[in-house]
């Protein structure tokens, strides 16, 4: 049985779930948003732990397939869990994701730091918006690390900028509006 498709939910799970949560929150009243905060905190923590478990299972899946238990089974230039789908054929744009020895540690580190970030900022104000933005940022970063097509890399890179802008604007420190404007202009 092929497991090439497994990198797809690793990218799609955080992006789709964060967009769904944000869309749901957008139509809620401010009082309802406050009531939803604890549930959204827990949901984002569960999604991030699922991503960490999936990434860890992917690593041990590589080790099981290769028969060794070291990083030597991951090599530079050959991709594990590679998934390709022709998206816009006339422009040569493919949905192409995969991991090699360079991207896999970055993906695992991202999925490890997501639950750590969520737990460290557990009592953050306006949780109904904050935590989905953090989850979206994590999903976009994973997309940056697994993209094998230049167009998809660009799309995921730009997608990281959207939650970062709002995180800086709303939850940044002193002079956050100025910092978010500079961030928008320079990136």
mmCIF file of C-alpha atoms in Angstrom:
data_model
loop_
_atom_site.group_PDB
_atom_site.id
_atom_site.type_symbol
_atom_site.label_atom_id
_atom_site.label_comp_id
_atom_site.label_asym_id
_atom_site.label_seq_id
_atom_site.Cartn_x
_atom_site.Cartn_y
_atom_site.Cartn_z
ATOM 1 C CA UNK A 1 0.000 0.000 0.000
ATOM 2 C CA UNK A 2 1.408 3.375 -0.972
ATOM 3 C CA UNK A 3 1.747 6.139 1.600
ATOM 4 C CA UNK A 4 2.622 8.954 -0.777
ATOM 5 C CA UNK A 5 -0.648 10.739 -0.015
ATOM 6 C CA UNK A 6 0.188 11.098 3.692
ATOM 7 C CA UNK A 7 1.967 14.442 3.230
ATOM 8 C CA UNK A 8 -1.286 15.936 1.937
ATOM 9 C CA UNK A 9 -3.188 15.900 5.271
ATOM 10 C CA UNK A 10 -0.092 17.226 7.011
ATOM 11 C CA UNK A 11 -0.482 20.425 5.004
ATOM 12 C CA UNK A 12 -4.262 20.440 4.625
ATOM 13 C CA UNK A 13 -5.298 19.640 8.214
ATOM 14 C CA UNK A 14 -4.043 22.845 9.864
ATOM 15 C CA UNK A 15 -4.986 25.108 6.962
ATOM 16 C CA UNK A 16 -8.520 23.802 6.467
ATOM 17 C CA UNK A 17 -9.257 23.572 10.186
ATOM 18 C CA UNK A 18 -7.981 27.086 10.926
ATOM 19 C CA UNK A 19 -9.935 28.590 8.027
ATOM 20 C CA UNK A 20 -13.070 26.729 9.139
ATOM 21 C CA UNK A 21 -12.676 27.947 12.722
ATOM 22 C CA UNK A 22 -12.040 31.530 11.601
ATOM 23 C CA UNK A 23 -15.067 31.443 9.291
ATOM 24 C CA UNK A 24 -17.220 30.132 12.127
ATOM 25 C CA UNK A 25 -15.896 32.778 14.531
ATOM 26 C CA UNK A 26 -16.403 35.601 12.022
ATOM 27 C CA UNK A 27 -20.177 35.234 12.242
ATOM 28 C CA UNK A 28 -20.313 34.921 16.029
ATOM 29 C CA UNK A 29 -21.099 37.780 18.385
ATOM 30 C CA UNK A 30 -18.296 39.049 20.660
ATOM 31 C CA UNK A 31 -19.911 37.336 23.653
ATOM 32 C CA UNK A 32 -20.119 34.057 21.744
ATOM 33 C CA UNK A 33 -16.455 34.392 20.746
ATOM 34 C CA UNK A 34 -15.480 34.619 24.397
ATOM 35 C CA UNK A 35 -17.522 31.524 25.203
ATOM 36 C CA UNK A 36 -15.939 29.642 22.279
ATOM 37 C CA UNK A 37 -12.392 30.505 23.398
ATOM 38 C CA UNK A 38 -11.739 27.442 25.594
ATOM 39 C CA UNK A 39 -13.164 25.059 22.981
ATOM 40 C CA UNK A 40 -11.080 26.621 20.227
ATOM 41 C CA UNK A 41 -7.960 26.469 22.401
ATOM 42 C CA UNK A 42 -8.525 22.769 22.957
ATOM 43 C CA UNK A 43 -9.352 22.110 19.279
ATOM 44 C CA UNK A 44 -6.170 23.802 18.061
ATOM 45 C CA UNK A 45 -4.137 21.891 20.637
ATOM 46 C CA UNK A 46 -5.679 18.611 19.463
ATOM 47 C CA UNK A 47 -5.026 19.470 15.789
ATOM 48 C CA UNK A 48 -1.417 20.390 16.549
ATOM 49 C CA UNK A 49 -0.869 17.178 18.536
ATOM 50 C CA UNK A 50 -2.360 15.175 15.649
ATOM 51 C CA UNK A 51 0.112 16.833 13.294
ATOM 52 C CA UNK A 52 3.004 16.027 15.651
ATOM 53 C CA UNK A 53 1.864 12.407 15.907
ATOM 54 C CA UNK A 54 1.513 12.162 12.122
ATOM 55 C CA UNK A 55 4.976 13.617 11.521
ATOM 56 C CA UNK A 56 6.549 11.315 14.093
ATOM 57 C CA UNK A 57 4.745 8.325 12.575
ATOM 58 C CA UNK A 58 5.976 9.393 9.144
ATOM 59 C CA UNK A 59 9.573 9.356 10.408
ATOM 60 C CA UNK A 60 9.202 5.911 11.932
ATOM 61 C CA UNK A 61 7.413 4.787 8.765
ATOM 62 C CA UNK A 62 10.476 5.754 6.763
ATOM 63 C CA UNK A 63 12.683 3.916 9.226
ATOM 64 C CA UNK A 64 10.453 0.823 9.073
ATOM 65 C CA UNK A 65 10.429 0.789 5.275
ATOM 66 C CA UNK A 66 14.180 1.282 5.016
ATOM 67 C CA UNK A 67 14.979 -1.176 7.807
ATOM 68 C CA UNK A 68 17.297 1.157 9.707
ATOM 69 C CA UNK A 69 16.823 3.459 12.645
ATOM 70 C CA UNK A 70 18.936 6.469 11.771
ATOM 71 C CA UNK A 71 18.745 9.554 9.604
ATOM 72 C CA UNK A 72 20.705 7.767 6.869
ATOM 73 C CA UNK A 73 17.456 6.480 5.403
ATOM 74 C CA UNK A 74 16.521 10.075 4.609
ATOM 75 C CA UNK A 75 18.676 11.318 1.788
ATOM 76 C CA UNK A 76 19.194 14.612 0.044
ATOM 77 C CA UNK A 77 17.634 14.742 -3.392
ATOM 78 C CA UNK A 78 15.307 11.781 -3.018
ATOM 79 C CA UNK A 79 11.910 12.520 -1.562
ATOM 80 C CA UNK A 80 9.840 10.476 0.839
ATOM 81 C CA UNK A 81 6.051 10.746 0.912
ATOM 82 C CA UNK A 82 6.112 12.555 -2.417
ATOM 83 C CA UNK A 83 2.683 13.466 -3.739
ATOM 84 C CA UNK A 84 2.168 15.026 -7.167
ATOM 85 C CA UNK A 85 -1.011 16.250 -8.772
ATOM 86 C CA UNK A 86 -1.196 18.230 -12.012
ATOM 87 C CA UNK A 87 -3.033 21.391 -11.091
ATOM 88 C CA UNK A 88 -2.721 23.884 -13.961
ATOM 89 C CA UNK A 89 -1.157 21.859 -16.746
ATOM 90 C CA UNK A 90 -0.916 24.691 -19.281
ATOM 91 C CA UNK A 91 1.299 26.691 -16.894
ATOM 92 C CA UNK A 92 3.226 23.691 -15.587
ATOM 93 C CA UNK A 93 1.914 24.180 -12.049
ATOM 94 C CA UNK A 94 1.662 21.054 -9.928
ATOM 95 C CA UNK A 95 0.534 20.380 -6.391
ATOM 96 C CA UNK A 96 3.783 18.705 -5.491
ATOM 97 C CA UNK A 97 4.844 18.014 -1.911
ATOM 98 C CA UNK A 98 7.428 15.717 -0.382
ATOM 99 C CA UNK A 99 10.180 15.546 2.210
ATOM 100 C CA UNK A 100 13.883 14.884 2.059
ATOM 101 C CA UNK A 101 16.628 14.933 4.695
ATOM 102 C CA UNK A 102 16.634 18.726 4.804
ATOM 103 C CA UNK A 103 12.912 19.407 4.971
ATOM 104 C CA UNK A 104 11.870 16.569 7.273
ATOM 105 C CA UNK A 105 13.573 17.935 10.429
ATOM 106 C CA UNK A 106 12.066 21.351 9.705
ATOM 107 C CA UNK A 107 8.586 19.869 9.365
ATOM 108 C CA UNK A 108 9.002 17.883 12.569
ATOM 109 C CA UNK A 109 10.318 20.934 14.415
ATOM 110 C CA UNK A 110 7.342 22.980 13.208
ATOM 111 C CA UNK A 111 4.884 20.333 14.348
ATOM 112 C CA UNK A 112 6.720 20.063 17.674
ATOM 113 C CA UNK A 113 6.692 23.814 18.299
ATOM 114 C CA UNK A 114 2.995 24.251 17.469
ATOM 115 C CA UNK A 115 1.652 22.536 20.613
ATOM 116 C CA UNK A 116 4.425 24.163 22.649
ATOM 117 C CA UNK A 117 3.341 27.580 21.355
ATOM 118 C CA UNK A 118 -0.314 26.857 22.017
ATOM 119 C CA UNK A 119 0.357 25.724 25.587
ATOM 120 C CA UNK A 120 2.748 28.632 26.256
ATOM 121 C CA UNK A 121 0.124 31.168 25.140
ATOM 122 C CA UNK A 122 -2.852 29.306 26.606
ATOM 123 C CA UNK A 123 -4.290 32.364 28.400
ATOM 124 C CA UNK A 124 -3.955 34.742 25.452
ATOM 125 C CA UNK A 125 -6.814 37.186 25.006
ATOM 126 C CA UNK A 126 -9.222 36.766 22.068
ATOM 127 C CA UNK A 127 -8.417 33.059 21.828
ATOM 128 C CA UNK A 128 -11.084 32.450 19.187
ATOM 129 C CA UNK A 129 -8.951 34.311 16.643
ATOM 130 C CA UNK A 130 -5.429 33.927 18.032
ATOM 131 C CA UNK A 131 -5.190 30.134 18.084
ATOM 132 C CA UNK A 132 -6.563 29.536 14.565
ATOM 133 C CA UNK A 133 -4.043 32.092 13.272
ATOM 134 C CA UNK A 134 -1.230 30.199 15.012
ATOM 135 C CA UNK A 135 -2.511 26.951 13.497
ATOM 136 C CA UNK A 136 -2.710 28.562 10.041
ATOM 137 C CA UNK A 137 0.844 29.827 10.437
ATOM 138 C CA UNK A 138 2.037 26.324 11.293
ATOM 139 C CA UNK A 139 0.246 24.796 8.317
ATOM 140 C CA UNK A 140 1.661 27.394 5.952
ATOM 141 C CA UNK A 141 5.176 26.810 7.304
ATOM 142 C CA UNK A 142 4.805 23.077 6.772
ATOM 143 C CA UNK A 143 3.689 23.873 3.222
ATOM 144 C CA UNK A 144 6.826 25.973 2.698
ATOM 145 C CA UNK A 145 9.030 23.100 3.855
ATOM 146 C CA UNK A 146 7.344 20.361 1.804
ATOM 147 C CA UNK A 147 6.662 22.282 -1.431
ATOM 148 C CA UNK A 148 8.495 20.829 -4.425
ATOM 149 C CA UNK A 149 7.061 23.226 -6.999
ATOM 150 C CA UNK A 150 8.240 26.851 -7.062
ATOM 151 C CA UNK A 151 4.704 28.155 -7.486
ATOM 152 C CA UNK A 152 3.469 26.169 -4.472
ATOM 153 C CA UNK A 153 6.456 27.367 -2.440
ATOM 154 C CA UNK A 154 5.520 30.948 -3.277
ATOM 155 C CA UNK A 155 1.851 30.356 -2.403
ATOM 156 C CA UNK A 156 2.740 28.847 0.973
ATOM 157 C CA UNK A 157 5.303 31.563 1.681
ATOM 158 C CA UNK A 158 2.725 34.259 1.009
ATOM 159 C CA UNK A 159 0.231 32.330 3.110
ATOM 160 C CA UNK A 160 2.592 32.575 6.095
ATOM 161 C CA UNK A 161 2.500 36.352 5.814
ATOM 162 C CA UNK A 162 -1.271 36.632 6.332
ATOM 163 C CA UNK A 163 -1.454 35.189 9.858
ATOM 164 C CA UNK A 164 1.851 36.827 10.808
ATOM 165 C CA UNK A 165 0.502 40.249 9.847
ATOM 166 C CA UNK A 166 -2.581 39.815 12.020
ATOM 167 C CA UNK A 167 -0.633 38.266 14.895
ATOM 168 C CA UNK A 168 1.760 41.214 14.916
ATOM 169 C CA UNK A 169 -1.051 43.748 14.515
ATOM 170 C CA UNK A 170 -3.273 42.399 17.293
ATOM 171 C CA UNK A 171 -0.909 40.653 19.722
ATOM 172 C CA UNK A 172 2.401 42.392 19.060
ATOM 173 C CA UNK A 173 4.202 44.408 21.690
ATOM 174 C CA UNK A 174 4.773 48.114 21.910
ATOM 175 C CA UNK A 175 4.201 49.994 18.621
ATOM 176 C CA UNK A 176 2.663 46.920 17.002
ATOM 177 C CA UNK A 177 0.724 48.905 14.386
ATOM 178 C CA UNK A 178 3.932 50.447 13.083
ATOM 179 C CA UNK A 179 5.646 47.041 13.144
ATOM 180 C CA UNK A 180 2.792 45.412 11.214
ATOM 181 C CA UNK A 181 2.873 48.193 8.605
ATOM 182 C CA UNK A 182 6.625 47.712 8.158
ATOM 183 C CA UNK A 183 6.119 43.953 7.979
ATOM 184 C CA UNK A 184 3.475 44.424 5.279
ATOM 185 C CA UNK A 185 5.626 46.829 3.253
ATOM 186 C CA UNK A 186 8.851 44.809 3.384
ATOM 187 C CA UNK A 187 7.404 41.374 2.842
#
